[in-house]
Coordinates of C-alpha atoms in Angstrom, one line a residue:
M286 CA 142.7 92.2 93.1
N287 CA 140.2 90.3 95.3
T288 CA 136.6 90.7 94.5
L289 CA 133.5 90.2 96.6
K290 CA 131.0 87.8 95.0
I291 CA 127.3 88.6 95.4
A292 CA 124.4 86.5 94.2
I293 CA 121.0 88.1 93.3
Q294 CA 117.9 86.7 91.6
K295 CA 118.2 86.4 87.9
A296 CA 114.5 87.1 87.7
G297 CA 111.7 87.5 90.2
R298 CA 110.3 89.8 92.8
L299 CA 113.7 90.7 94.4
H300 CA 115.7 91.3 91.2
D301 CA 114.9 94.9 90.4
E302 CA 115.2 96.2 94.0
S303 CA 118.4 94.3 94.5
I304 CA 120.0 96.0 91.5
Q305 CA 118.6 99.3 92.6
I306 CA 120.1 99.2 96.1
L307 CA 123.5 98.4 94.6
K308 CA 123.2 101.3 92.2
D309 CA 122.0 103.6 95.0
S310 CA 125.2 102.5 96.8
G311 CA 127.3 104.0 94.0
I312 CA 128.1 100.6 92.3
A313 CA 128.0 100.6 88.5
I314 CA 126.7 97.4 87.0
Y315 CA 126.1 96.9 83.3
N316 CA 124.5 93.6 82.1
G317 CA 123.2 94.5 78.6
N318 CA 124.0 91.0 77.3
D319 CA 122.1 89.2 80.1
Q320 CA 125.3 87.5 81.3
L321 CA 125.2 85.3 84.4
K322 CA 128.3 86.9 85.9
V323 CA 129.2 90.6 85.7
L324 CA 132.0 92.7 87.3
A325 CA 131.1 96.1 88.6
S326 CA 133.1 98.8 86.9
N327 CA 133.9 100.9 89.9
F328 CA 133.9 98.6 92.9
P329 CA 135.5 95.2 93.6
L330 CA 132.1 93.4 93.3
E331 CA 131.2 90.5 91.0
V332 CA 127.5 89.9 90.5
Y333 CA 126.1 86.4 90.0
Y334 CA 122.6 86.2 88.5
L335 CA 121.1 83.0 89.8
R336 CA 117.8 81.2 90.2
N337 CA 116.3 82.0 93.6
S338 CA 116.2 78.4 94.7
D339 CA 119.9 77.9 94.0
I340 CA 121.2 80.9 96.0
T341 CA 121.4 79.4 99.4
Q342 CA 123.5 76.4 98.2
Y343 CA 125.9 78.8 96.5
L344 CA 126.3 80.5 99.9
I345 CA 126.7 77.3 101.8
D346 CA 129.3 76.0 99.3
G347 CA 131.2 79.4 99.3
V348 CA 130.8 79.9 95.6
V349 CA 129.5 83.4 96.4
D350 CA 130.4 85.4 99.5
I351 CA 127.1 87.2 100.0
A352 CA 123.6 87.3 98.5
I353 CA 120.4 89.3 98.5
V354 CA 117.7 86.9 99.3
G355 CA 114.4 86.6 101.2
D356 CA 115.0 85.5 104.7
N357 CA 112.1 83.0 104.2
L358 CA 114.5 81.1 101.9
L359 CA 117.2 81.1 104.6
F360 CA 114.7 79.7 107.1
E361 CA 113.9 76.9 104.6
K362 CA 117.3 76.1 103.2
G363 CA 120.0 77.9 105.1
A364 CA 119.4 78.1 108.8
N365 CA 123.2 78.5 109.6
I366 CA 123.7 81.4 107.2
Q367 CA 124.3 84.7 108.9
I368 CA 122.4 87.9 108.0
A369 CA 124.5 91.0 107.7
E370 CA 121.7 93.5 107.1
K371 CA 117.9 93.5 106.7
L372 CA 117.2 95.5 103.5
G373 CA 113.5 96.5 104.1
F374 CA 112.1 95.6 100.7
S375 CA 110.2 92.7 99.1
K376 CA 108.3 92.2 102.3
C377 CA 105.9 89.2 102.4
K378 CA 104.5 86.4 104.5
V379 CA 104.7 82.7 104.4
S380 CA 101.1 81.8 105.1
V381 CA 98.6 78.9 105.3
A382 CA 95.7 79.3 102.9
V383 CA 92.6 77.2 102.3
P384 CA 89.7 77.3 99.8
K385 CA 87.1 80.0 100.6
N386 CA 84.4 77.5 101.3
F387 CA 86.6 75.6 103.9
E388 CA 85.1 76.0 107.3
Y389 CA 88.2 77.0 109.2
N390 CA 88.2 77.6 112.9
S391 CA 91.8 76.8 114.0
I392 CA 95.0 75.1 112.7
Q393 CA 93.7 71.9 114.2
D394 CA 91.2 71.7 111.3
L395 CA 94.1 70.8 109.0
N396 CA 95.2 67.7 111.0
Q397 CA 95.7 64.7 108.7
L398 CA 95.0 66.8 105.6
R399 CA 97.1 67.4 102.5
V400 CA 99.2 70.6 102.2
A401 CA 100.9 71.7 99.0
T402 CA 104.0 73.9 99.4
S403 CA 107.4 74.9 98.0
Y404 CA 108.6 75.1 101.7
P405 CA 108.5 71.6 103.1
K406 CA 111.0 72.2 106.0
T407 CA 109.1 75.3 107.1
V408 CA 105.8 73.4 106.9
V409 CA 107.0 70.4 108.9
Q410 CA 108.5 72.6 111.6
Y411 CA 105.4 74.8 111.9
F412 CA 102.8 72.0 112.0
S413 CA 105.0 69.8 114.3
S414 CA 105.2 72.7 116.8
K415 CA 101.4 72.7 116.8
G416 CA 101.2 69.0 117.3
I417 CA 99.6 68.5 113.9
S418 CA 100.4 65.9 111.3
V419 CA 99.9 66.8 107.6
D420 CA 100.6 65.1 104.3
I421 CA 103.0 67.3 102.4
H422 CA 103.0 67.6 98.6
Q423 CA 106.1 69.5 97.5
I424 CA 105.6 71.7 94.4
S425 CA 107.9 74.0 92.6
G426 CA 105.8 77.1 91.5
S427 CA 102.1 77.6 91.1
V428 CA 101.3 76.2 94.5
E429 CA 98.0 78.1 94.6
I430 CA 96.3 75.9 92.0
A431 CA 96.8 72.7 94.1
P432 CA 93.5 72.8 95.9
N433 CA 91.6 73.6 92.7
I434 CA 92.9 70.5 90.9
G435 CA 92.4 68.2 93.9
L436 CA 96.0 67.8 94.8
S437 CA 95.7 69.3 98.3
D438 CA 93.3 70.6 100.9
A439 CA 95.5 73.6 101.8
I440 CA 98.7 75.4 100.8
V441 CA 101.6 77.1 102.4
D442 CA 103.1 79.8 100.2
I443 CA 104.4 83.3 100.0
V444 CA 101.7 86.0 100.3
S445 CA 102.3 89.7 99.4
S446 CA 99.1 91.5 98.5
G447 CA 96.8 88.5 98.6
S448 CA 95.6 89.0 95.1
T449 CA 96.9 85.6 93.9
L450 CA 95.0 83.8 96.6
F451 CA 91.9 85.7 95.8
K452 CA 92.1 84.9 92.1
N453 CA 92.4 81.2 92.9
G454 CA 89.5 81.1 95.4
L455 CA 91.7 80.9 98.5
K456 CA 91.8 82.7 101.8
E457 CA 94.7 83.2 104.2
V458 CA 94.1 81.7 107.6
E459 CA 97.5 81.6 109.4
V460 CA 100.8 83.4 109.1
I461 CA 103.8 81.2 109.7
L462 CA 106.5 83.9 109.3
K463 CA 107.2 87.3 107.9
S464 CA 110.0 87.8 105.4
E465 CA 111.9 90.6 103.7
A466 CA 115.1 90.9 101.6
V467 CA 118.3 90.5 103.5
L468 CA 122.0 90.6 102.8
A469 CA 123.2 87.0 103.7
V470 CA 126.8 86.0 104.2
S471 CA 128.5 82.7 103.3
P472 CA 130.0 80.8 106.2
K473 CA 133.1 80.3 104.0
I474 CA 133.7 84.0 103.2
S475 CA 137.4 84.9 103.3
N476 CA 139.0 87.6 105.4
D477 CA 139.9 89.6 102.3
S478 CA 136.3 89.5 101.2
K479 CA 135.1 90.5 104.7
V480 CA 137.1 93.7 104.2
I481 CA 135.2 94.5 101.0
L482 CA 131.9 93.5 102.6
K483 CA 132.5 96.0 105.4
K484 CA 132.9 98.8 102.8
L485 CA 129.8 97.6 100.9
L486 CA 127.8 97.5 104.1
F487 CA 128.7 101.0 105.0
R488 CA 127.3 102.2 101.7
I489 CA 124.1 100.1 101.9
Q490 CA 123.4 101.3 105.5
S491 CA 123.8 104.9 104.4
V492 CA 121.2 104.3 101.7
L493 CA 118.8 102.5 104.0
R494 CA 119.1 105.3 106.6
S495 CA 118.3 107.9 103.9
R496 CA 115.2 105.9 102.8
K497 CA 113.8 106.0 106.4
S498 CA 114.5 109.7 107.0
K499 CA 113.5 113.1 105.6
Y500 CA 115.3 116.5 105.8
I501 CA 113.0 119.1 107.4
L502 CA 113.3 122.9 107.3
M503 CA 111.0 125.4 109.0
N504 CA 110.7 128.9 110.2
V505 CA 110.4 129.3 114.0
P506 CA 109.9 132.3 116.3
N507 CA 113.1 132.7 118.4
D508 CA 111.1 132.3 121.6
K509 CA 109.8 128.9 120.4
I510 CA 113.1 127.4 119.3
S511 CA 113.7 125.4 122.4
K512 CA 110.2 123.9 122.4
V513 CA 110.4 123.0 118.7
S514 CA 113.9 121.6 119.1
A515 CA 112.7 119.3 121.9
I516 CA 110.1 117.8 119.5
L517 CA 112.5 116.9 116.8
P518 CA 114.4 113.6 116.7
V519 CA 117.8 114.8 115.5
L520 CA 121.2 113.3 114.8
K521 CA 122.9 115.7 117.3
S522 CA 121.2 119.0 117.4
P523 CA 119.2 121.1 114.8
T524 CA 120.9 123.7 112.7
I525 CA 119.6 127.1 113.4
M526 CA 120.1 130.2 111.2
P527 CA 118.7 133.7 111.7
L528 CA 116.2 135.0 109.1
A529 CA 116.1 138.5 107.7
E530 CA 112.9 139.1 109.6
E531 CA 113.8 140.0 113.2
G532 CA 112.7 137.5 115.9
W533 CA 112.6 134.5 113.5
S534 CA 115.1 131.7 112.6
S535 CA 115.3 128.9 110.1
L536 CA 115.6 125.5 111.8
H537 CA 116.9 122.4 109.9
S538 CA 116.9 118.8 111.1
V539 CA 116.2 115.2 110.1
I540 CA 113.0 113.4 110.8
D541 CA 112.1 109.7 110.8
E542 CA 109.6 109.1 108.0
D543 CA 107.5 106.8 110.3
Q544 CA 107.0 109.8 112.7
F545 CA 106.4 112.3 110.0
W546 CA 102.7 113.3 110.4
E547 CA 102.8 113.1 114.2
V548 CA 105.8 115.3 114.5
I549 CA 104.5 117.8 111.9
D550 CA 101.3 118.4 113.9
Q551 CA 103.4 119.0 117.0
L552 CA 105.7 121.4 115.2
K553 CA 102.7 123.5 114.0
E554 CA 101.1 123.5 117.4
N555 CA 104.4 125.0 118.8
G556 CA 104.8 127.8 116.3
A557 CA 106.7 126.4 113.3
E558 CA 105.7 127.8 109.9
G559 CA 106.7 127.3 106.3
I560 CA 107.6 123.7 106.9
L561 CA 109.5 122.0 104.0
V562 CA 110.2 118.3 103.9
C563 CA 112.8 116.9 101.4
P564 CA 114.1 113.4 100.6
I565 CA 117.7 112.5 101.5
E566 CA 119.8 110.7 98.9
K567 CA 122.5 109.4 101.3
M568 CA 122.9 109.6 105.1
V569 CA 126.4 109.0 106.3
L570 CA 127.0 108.8 110.1

């Protein structure tokens, strides 16, 4: 039987959430012996645990069919690799940072200076677009120490919370690009593997929709149902069930988590009471 081959980080910031989204998609993966290649027990999926820096080449060569990787890595090493789905986790920025005592006014201040980075292609493209020439020092890991040891005047690196920059006496001055985990597809994926990928995507998209939505229940006076219903962003129409108390109904719907508090205030203003909001495990459309 054909299997879909997926690469994920062996270790690193994407690893745990990559495993979690597969598990939430109903895929059973057991790797108690820390193997580098594991078959799922209930889905035709083979998981490759790889170093982050190697994943794009495995995709390009067709060794794996798909991968969960930061799209910043695709920008650097795999520009022709297609993205099947943005996954919404491990969000970060690729940013320019300089020492705190650097008098920075604009990107022009870095012209002809030294920049340390693990993303040379990204750096060249960005600074060239600004008409600036920099001396690139390519480093693998611990880029943030480069200015402190006199190796560079600035760095370009991944920034999440900014705490690593702060600890190393650096400040973020420019954002080159924003990144998140994505499901990337090899240009050499076979038609048989595409069929399995379609099934996997259906599961993952159901999980992602559920993470962005909440199930909402409330009691509404019957004469307010039309007003309350008009406020709710629903899949088709809300479910309405009469309560034991005459003149009242229970109204059920789905709400976007980003609109949660704004919508809640509107519901209360229009007569809704006893509002309950619950998480959704899966959301299949």
